[in-house]
Short mmCIF file of C-alpha atoms in Angstrom, two decimals:
data_model
loop_
_atom_site.label_atom_id
_atom_site.label_comp_id
_atom_site.label_asym_id
_atom_site.label_seq_id
_atom_site.Cartn_x
_atom_site.Cartn_y
_atom_site.Cartn_z
CA MET M 1 77.48 76.60 113.48
CA LEU M 2 77.44 77.51 116.67
CA ASP M 3 81.22 78.89 117.09
CA TYR M 4 79.57 81.47 113.76
CA LEU M 5 76.58 82.29 115.67
CA LEU M 6 78.90 83.13 118.69
CA SER M 7 81.29 84.77 117.17
CA PHE M 8 78.70 86.97 115.30
CA LEU M 9 77.17 88.32 119.08
CA ILE M 10 80.09 88.89 120.17
CA LEU M 11 81.28 91.29 117.43
CA THR M 12 78.11 92.69 117.69
CA GLY M 13 77.97 92.98 121.14
CA ALA M 14 80.80 94.58 120.85
CA ILE M 15 80.51 96.76 117.92
CA PHE M 16 77.42 97.62 120.01
CA THR M 17 78.95 98.58 122.91
CA PHE M 18 81.70 100.72 121.73
CA VAL M 19 79.31 102.98 119.13
CA GLY M 20 77.22 103.92 122.50
CA SER M 21 80.72 104.82 123.60
CA LEU M 22 81.51 106.77 120.11
CA GLY M 23 78.42 108.23 120.90
CA LEU M 24 78.79 110.30 124.14
CA VAL M 25 82.01 111.36 122.64
CA ARG M 26 81.04 112.64 119.13
CA LEU M 27 78.12 113.68 120.54
CA LYS M 28 77.41 117.84 121.39
CA ASP M 29 75.49 118.46 124.11
CA PHE M 30 74.77 116.56 127.05
CA TYR M 31 70.64 115.79 126.41
CA THR M 32 71.33 114.07 122.56
CA ARG M 33 74.91 112.22 124.19
CA LEU M 34 72.35 110.15 127.17
CA HIS M 35 70.90 109.19 124.12
CA GLY M 36 73.84 106.56 122.65
CA PRO M 37 74.61 105.08 126.40
CA THR M 38 71.03 104.10 127.20
CA LYS M 39 70.29 102.30 124.01
CA ALA M 40 73.48 101.55 121.91
CA THR M 41 74.77 99.88 124.85
CA THR M 42 71.88 97.87 125.96
CA LEU M 43 71.20 96.04 123.03
CA GLY M 44 75.23 95.77 122.97
CA VAL M 45 75.65 94.07 126.56
CA GLY M 46 72.69 92.48 125.98
CA CYS M 47 74.21 90.18 123.09
CA LEU M 48 76.97 89.97 124.71
CA LEU M 49 75.31 88.45 128.11
CA ILE M 50 73.12 86.24 125.55
CA ALA M 51 76.38 84.71 123.87
CA SER M 52 77.85 84.20 127.34
CA ALA M 53 74.41 82.18 127.94
CA ILE M 54 74.69 79.92 125.14
CA TYR M 55 78.54 79.27 125.53
CA PHE M 56 78.03 78.53 129.47
CA SER M 57 74.36 76.67 128.62
CA ASN M 58 77.09 74.81 125.69
CA ARG M 59 79.88 73.97 127.50
CA GLU M 60 78.39 72.52 130.75
CA ALA M 61 76.24 70.09 131.47
CA GLY M 62 72.50 71.59 131.87
CA MET M 63 71.29 75.43 130.81
CA SER M 64 73.30 77.92 131.89
CA LEU M 65 70.30 80.50 131.86
CA HIS M 66 71.76 83.15 134.88
CA GLU M 67 73.25 85.51 132.29
CA VAL M 68 69.40 86.87 131.46
CA LEU M 69 68.81 88.32 135.08
CA ILE M 70 71.78 90.70 133.96
CA THR M 71 70.40 91.38 130.85
CA LEU M 72 66.81 91.84 132.27
CA PHE M 73 67.70 94.03 134.89
CA LEU M 74 69.65 96.54 132.67
CA PHE M 75 66.30 96.90 130.29
CA ILE M 76 64.97 98.16 133.87
CA THR M 77 67.47 100.18 135.16
CA ALA M 78 68.87 101.92 132.07
CA PRO M 79 66.08 103.91 130.99
CA VAL M 80 66.17 104.92 134.88
CA SER M 81 68.80 105.59 135.36
CA ALA M 82 68.64 108.12 132.23
CA HIS M 83 65.73 109.15 133.09
CA MET M 84 66.83 111.03 136.80
CA LEU M 85 70.01 112.23 134.45
CA ALA M 86 67.89 114.08 132.05
CA LYS M 87 65.78 115.00 135.10
CA ALA M 88 69.05 116.35 136.58
CA GLY M 89 70.19 118.15 133.61
CA LEU M 90 67.25 119.83 133.75
CA HIS M 91 67.23 121.13 137.32
CA LEU M 92 70.38 122.29 136.68
CA GLY M 93 70.09 123.94 133.57
CA LEU M 94 72.26 122.42 131.13
CA PRO M 95 72.15 124.39 127.97
CA SER M 96 70.94 122.45 125.20
CA LEU M 97 70.50 122.34 121.66
CA ALA M 98 66.92 121.94 121.21
CA LYS M 99 64.49 124.77 122.48
CA THR M 100 64.67 123.52 126.63
CA PRO M 101 61.26 123.07 127.70
CA GLU M 102 61.19 125.79 130.64
CA GLU M 103 58.25 127.52 129.46
CA LYS M 104 55.78 124.28 128.17
CA ILE M 105 55.34 122.34 131.29
CA PRO M 106 55.14 124.63 134.16
CA GLU M 107 52.84 126.82 132.75
CA LYS M 108 50.16 123.56 132.50
CA ASP M 109 51.60 123.03 136.42
CA ASN M 110 50.56 126.58 136.93
CA GLU M 111 46.86 126.28 135.56
CA THR M 112 46.35 122.78 137.06
CA THR M 113 47.37 124.05 140.62
CA LYS M 114 45.51 127.31 140.08
CA THR M 115 42.20 125.18 139.09
CA LEU M 116 43.05 123.18 142.60
CA THR M 117 43.39 126.27 144.67
CA ASP M 118 40.13 127.33 143.12
CA LYS M 119 38.27 124.40 143.61
CA LYS M 120 39.92 124.07 146.89
CA THR M 121 38.70 127.79 148.06
CA ALA M 122 35.50 127.21 145.78
CA VAL M 123 35.17 124.03 148.88
CA ASP M 124 36.26 126.17 151.37
CA GLN M 125 33.30 128.70 150.91
CA MET O 1 86.59 81.22 114.71
CA LEU O 2 86.18 82.26 118.46
CA ASN O 3 89.51 82.14 119.44
CA MET O 4 89.90 85.45 116.38
CA VAL O 5 86.34 87.06 117.52
CA ILE O 6 87.05 87.72 121.54
CA PRO O 7 90.71 89.60 121.14
CA MET O 8 88.69 91.99 118.67
CA ALA O 9 85.97 92.49 120.65
CA LEU O 10 88.30 92.71 123.81
CA ALA O 11 90.04 95.69 121.53
CA LEU O 12 86.43 97.23 120.43
CA VAL O 13 85.36 97.25 124.32
CA THR O 14 89.16 98.19 125.48
CA ALA O 15 88.50 101.65 123.77
CA ALA O 16 84.94 102.10 124.25
CA VAL O 17 86.28 102.24 127.92
CA THR O 18 88.87 105.09 127.30
CA MET O 19 85.94 107.34 125.34
CA SER O 20 84.10 106.65 128.66
CA PHE O 21 86.58 107.71 130.55
CA TRP O 22 87.55 111.27 128.52
CA ARG O 23 83.94 111.78 129.17
CA LEU O 24 84.42 111.75 132.54
CA LEU O 25 87.85 113.23 133.20
CA LYS O 26 86.52 117.03 130.42
CA GLY O 27 83.44 117.14 131.60
CA PRO O 28 82.21 119.53 131.11
CA SER O 29 79.14 119.72 134.04
CA VAL O 30 78.23 117.02 136.57
CA PRO O 31 75.83 115.02 135.09
CA ASP O 32 78.04 114.11 131.67
CA ARG O 33 80.36 112.85 134.16
CA ILE O 34 77.53 110.69 135.63
CA LEU O 35 76.54 109.71 132.88
CA ALA O 36 80.60 108.92 132.16
CA LEU O 37 80.56 106.71 135.06
CA ASP O 38 77.15 105.03 133.76
CA THR O 39 78.50 104.09 130.71
CA LEU O 40 81.61 102.51 132.23
CA TYR O 41 79.18 100.06 134.11
CA VAL O 42 77.48 99.17 131.44
CA ASN O 43 81.35 98.81 129.57
CA THR O 44 82.86 96.86 132.84
CA ILE O 45 79.94 94.74 132.30
CA ALA O 46 80.79 93.85 128.75
CA LEU O 47 84.06 93.99 129.52
CA LEU O 48 83.24 90.96 132.11
CA VAL O 49 81.22 88.69 130.28
CA LEU O 50 84.06 88.33 127.06
CA LEU O 51 86.87 87.58 129.62
CA GLY O 52 84.01 85.01 131.47
CA ILE O 53 83.96 83.38 127.60
CA HIS O 54 87.84 83.77 126.92
CA LEU O 55 88.55 81.88 130.13
CA ALA O 56 86.00 79.82 130.13
CA SER O 57 84.87 80.47 133.63
CA ALA O 58 81.58 81.41 134.97
CA LEU O 59 83.53 83.41 137.64
CA PHE O 60 82.99 86.74 136.55
CA PHE O 61 79.02 86.48 136.57
CA GLU O 62 79.34 87.54 139.74
CA ALA O 63 81.40 90.50 139.53
CA ALA O 64 79.02 91.33 136.57
CA LEU O 65 76.36 91.49 138.20
CA LEU O 66 77.08 93.31 141.46
CA ILE O 67 78.26 96.15 139.12
CA ALA O 68 74.79 96.09 137.66
CA LEU O 69 73.20 96.67 140.59
CA MET O 70 75.69 98.81 142.52
CA GLY O 71 76.15 100.78 139.27
CA PHE O 72 72.34 101.87 138.78
CA ILE O 73 72.35 102.55 142.89
CA GLY O 74 75.57 104.74 142.43
CA THR O 75 74.17 106.86 139.05
CA VAL O 76 70.53 107.18 140.49
CA ALA O 77 72.08 108.40 144.89
CA LEU O 78 74.25 110.73 142.48
CA CYS O 79 71.55 112.13 140.63
CA LYS O 80 69.43 112.53 143.91
CA TYR O 81 72.85 114.54 144.95
CA LEU O 82 71.59 116.89 142.14
CA LEU O 83 68.36 116.88 142.25
CA ARG O 84 67.63 117.94 145.76
CA GLY O 85 70.60 118.06 147.44
CA ASP O 86 70.53 115.24 149.31
CA ILE O 87 70.01 111.55 149.65
CA ILE O 88 68.16 109.84 152.22
CA GLU O 89 65.03 111.82 152.80
CA MET H 1 44.51 85.04 151.56
CA ARG H 2 44.37 88.84 150.86
CA ARG H 3 46.84 89.28 154.77
CA LEU H 4 48.89 85.54 153.55
CA LEU H 5 49.49 86.48 150.19
CA PRO H 6 49.67 90.10 149.67
CA HIS H 7 50.98 90.85 145.72
CA PRO H 8 49.79 87.23 144.02
CA LEU H 9 52.13 88.34 141.12
CA LEU H 10 55.45 89.16 143.27
CA THR H 11 55.97 85.63 144.30
CA PRO H 12 56.07 83.78 141.12
CA ILE H 13 58.30 86.72 139.57
CA LEU H 14 60.84 86.38 142.95
CA ALA H 15 61.05 82.85 142.65
CA GLY H 16 61.53 82.70 138.96
CA ILE H 17 64.62 85.72 139.96
CA TRP H 18 65.81 83.21 142.53
CA LEU H 19 66.04 80.20 140.10
CA LEU H 20 68.04 82.04 137.82
CA LEU H 21 69.94 83.55 140.15
CA SER H 22 71.31 80.23 141.46
CA ASN H 23 71.20 78.45 137.51
CA SER H 24 69.30 74.91 138.85
CA VAL H 25 65.82 73.89 139.00
CA ASN H 26 66.74 70.88 141.60
CA PRO H 27 63.49 70.34 144.18
CA GLY H 28 65.21 72.21 146.57
CA GLN H 29 65.93 75.55 144.55
CA ILE H 30 62.39 75.64 143.99
CA VAL H 31 60.87 74.71 147.22
CA LEU H 32 63.20 77.83 148.74
CA GLY H 33 62.10 80.62 145.51
CA LEU H 34 58.50 79.96 146.53
CA LEU H 35 59.49 80.34 150.37
CA LEU H 36 61.47 83.71 149.38
CA GLY H 37 58.74 84.97 147.29
CA TRP H 38 56.17 84.75 149.79
CA ALA H 39 57.75 86.14 152.66
CA ILE H 40 59.69 89.06 150.70
CA PRO H 41 55.79 90.15 149.38
CA LEU H 42 54.89 90.00 152.85
CA LEU H 43 58.12 91.75 154.67
CA SER H 44 57.83 94.60 152.91
CA ILE H 45 54.50 95.37 152.41
CA HIS H 46 54.65 99.02 152.89
CA PHE H 47 56.59 99.82 149.88
CA TRP H 48 54.08 98.41 147.33
CA PRO H 49 50.80 100.33 148.10
CA ASP H 50 49.15 99.39 145.31
CA LYS H 51 47.37 96.37 143.63
CA VAL H 52 48.66 95.77 140.77
CA TYR H 53 46.15 93.18 138.14
CA ILE H 54 46.33 93.11 134.58
CA TYR H 55 43.54 92.57 133.23
CA LYS H 56 44.74 91.17 129.85
CA PRO H 57 47.66 89.35 129.55
CA LEU H 58 47.88 88.13 125.95
CA THR H 59 48.10 91.85 125.51
CA LEU H 60 51.19 92.09 127.96
CA LEU H 61 53.11 89.07 126.14
CA ARG H 62 51.99 91.45 122.51
CA TYR H 63 53.36 93.94 124.27
CA MET H 64 56.63 92.25 125.22
CA GLY H 65 57.29 91.13 121.59
CA VAL H 66 56.67 94.84 120.41
CA LEU H 67 58.87 96.42 122.87
CA LEU H 68 61.94 93.96 122.12
CA ILE H 69 61.25 94.10 117.97
CA ASP H 70 61.89 97.97 118.33
CA MET H 71 64.05 97.85 120.63
CA VAL H 72 66.70 96.28 118.39
CA LEU H 73 65.51 98.36 115.71
CA ALA H 74 66.35 101.37 117.90
CA ASN H 75 69.65 100.55 118.28
CA PHE H 76 70.39 100.80 114.51
CA THR H 77 68.66 103.64 114.35
CA VAL H 78 70.64 105.54 117.03
CA ALA H 79 73.39 103.74 116.10
CA ARG H 80 72.59 104.93 112.14
CA LEU H 81 72.73 108.92 113.44
CA ILE H 82 76.19 108.61 115.96
CA LEU H 83 78.09 106.92 113.32
CA GLY H 84 76.78 109.77 110.71
CA ASN H 85 76.84 113.86 111.14
CA PRO H 86 76.90 114.73 114.67
CA GLY H 87 76.13 118.92 112.97
CA ARG H 88 72.98 117.74 110.92
CA LEU H 89 70.60 115.87 113.81
CA LYS H 90 67.63 117.77 115.57
CA PRO H 91 66.80 117.06 118.89
CA ALA H 92 64.58 118.56 120.47
CA PHE H 93 62.30 118.27 123.83
CA ILE H 94 58.44 117.60 122.81
CA VAL H 95 55.24 117.23 126.02
CA LEU H 96 53.50 114.05 125.84
CA PRO H 97 49.62 114.13 127.35
CA LEU H 98 48.86 111.42 129.42
CA THR H 99 46.22 108.88 129.93
CA LEU H 100 47.30 106.38 131.51
CA THR H 101 46.66 107.00 135.46
CA SER H 102 48.19 104.28 137.44
CA ASP H 103 52.19 104.96 138.63
CA LEU H 104 52.89 101.24 137.06
CA ALA H 105 51.64 101.91 133.39
CA ILE H 106 53.49 105.22 133.37
CA SER H 107 56.71 103.95 134.57
CA ILE H 108 56.59 101.24 131.81
CA LEU H 109 55.30 103.58 129.16
CA ALA H 110 58.24 105.88 130.99
CA ILE H 111 60.60 102.64 130.09
CA SER H 112 59.65 101.62 126.81
CA ILE H 113 59.77 105.63 125.12
CA THR H 114 63.35 104.73 126.56
CA LEU H 115 63.99 102.05 124.67
CA THR H 116 62.23 102.89 121.93
CA PRO H 117 63.43 104.48 118.28
CA GLY H 118 64.98 108.10 118.81
CA THR H 119 63.32 109.03 122.38
CA VAL H 120 63.79 109.78 126.19
CA SER H 121 61.64 110.04 128.55
CA ALA H 122 62.67 112.67 130.27
CA GLN H 123 60.52 114.15 133.28
CA LEU H 124 57.25 114.10 134.14
CA SER H 125 54.56 116.87 135.72
CA PRO H 126 54.02 116.72 139.39
CA ASP H 127 49.71 116.17 137.76
CA ARG H 128 51.34 113.14 136.06
CA LYS H 129 49.74 114.42 132.93
CA HIS H 130 52.59 115.34 130.68
CA LEU H 131 55.40 113.33 130.18
CA LEU H 132 58.16 115.05 128.39
CA ILE H 133 60.12 113.79 126.19
CA HIS H 134 63.81 114.35 124.02
CA ALA H 135 63.89 113.22 120.91
CA LEU H 136 67.11 112.47 118.89
CA ASN H 137 66.28 113.32 115.37
CA GLU H 138 62.43 114.33 115.16
CA THR H 139 60.99 117.03 112.86
CA ASP H 140 57.34 116.25 113.15
CA ALA H 141 56.71 115.89 116.81
CA ASP H 142 52.64 115.12 116.09
CA ALA H 143 53.22 112.69 114.44
CA LEU H 144 55.84 110.89 116.61
CA ILE H 145 53.59 111.47 119.85
CA VAL H 146 50.14 109.52 117.91
CA THR H 147 52.63 106.83 117.20
CA ILE H 148 53.89 106.83 120.59
CA LYS H 149 50.25 106.80 121.35
CA ARG H 150 49.03 104.47 119.15
CA ARG H 151 51.77 101.80 119.69
CA TYR H 152 52.37 101.83 123.66
CA GLU H 153 49.99 103.50 125.79
CA ILE H 154 46.43 101.92 124.19
CA PRO H 155 47.70 98.34 124.97
CA LEU H 156 49.30 99.97 128.42
CA LYS H 157 45.73 100.97 129.09
CA GLU H 158 43.66 98.26 128.55
CA VAL H 159 46.56 95.79 129.92
CA PHE H 160 46.79 97.40 133.60
CA GLU H 161 43.42 99.86 133.47
CA LYS H 162 39.54 98.95 133.65
CA CYS H 163 38.16 100.58 131.29
#
């Protein structure tokens, strides 16, 4: 029974890891490529680590939960690296299939900085 | 059952490593290569965990944890370099 | 009390991480973990300027459950999109107006957005009022914004900010 559960977890994990890297090859532009590794691989490695935790808990006396640490760490850090990479990509102005939002955010920033400076001059006066 | 599944899983993850490596070599832009490196770290963790189960040894855990930590720091440092042209401000 | 325990939440979390890392629950390890959990926040006090309060712990637990389910679903969605025809994807950049103000809440929202179906948070505007999201395959931007707001932002606001 446990054997089947472990096999299932290991296979699912390996397949998701594979699909995540496949996305890296198949997708067309940088921003869509970001999606594959951040999502598919986190669950893939998560499944493998849970399988490892179950395997070692079953094999030796006592629980073996330290794999959970890597899982949690990956779940927290993968989005952060994705965010940084997206930011770097936007900063370098990489070509994108979607409309790049050059105009969308800076405009609003200008407005707020403008109102801020307005307020500041009002205070100065 | 497990003896049959682990080689299959190892093959799949090795294929994943190969594909990440292809993207690392091909580019075309620097963030693409960094993304490929990041994926490579995650794939390596998967490989190490699988090897740990295969060889029934808990020694690989520390290596996997270190790769997770250093990989994250490496990715963030490289992105920071691209964004600011400087790492430590 | 305040000076001795600057971040009461951090101590049990660090102790828990220590126990996971040493992979045992010996009394000795528990004491060492608690000691580290007390000393590390004290030594790194300057890195943690903001106090963190959790107003509704139960909502936070439910939020984590929702996030876990969404994460598994997200993986299947993204796997399907990758294995499907990549030429037919309609990626889009979407601007999400934020109502959250605390840094921690915004970070958790950004992480949740990245972990859930088809979206990656890409950039936070300097005034912290707008979050730029990249969606892998999205045709209805307004519906996505409404979903994110209802599913993630409102619970986070309840948990981390006093209404």
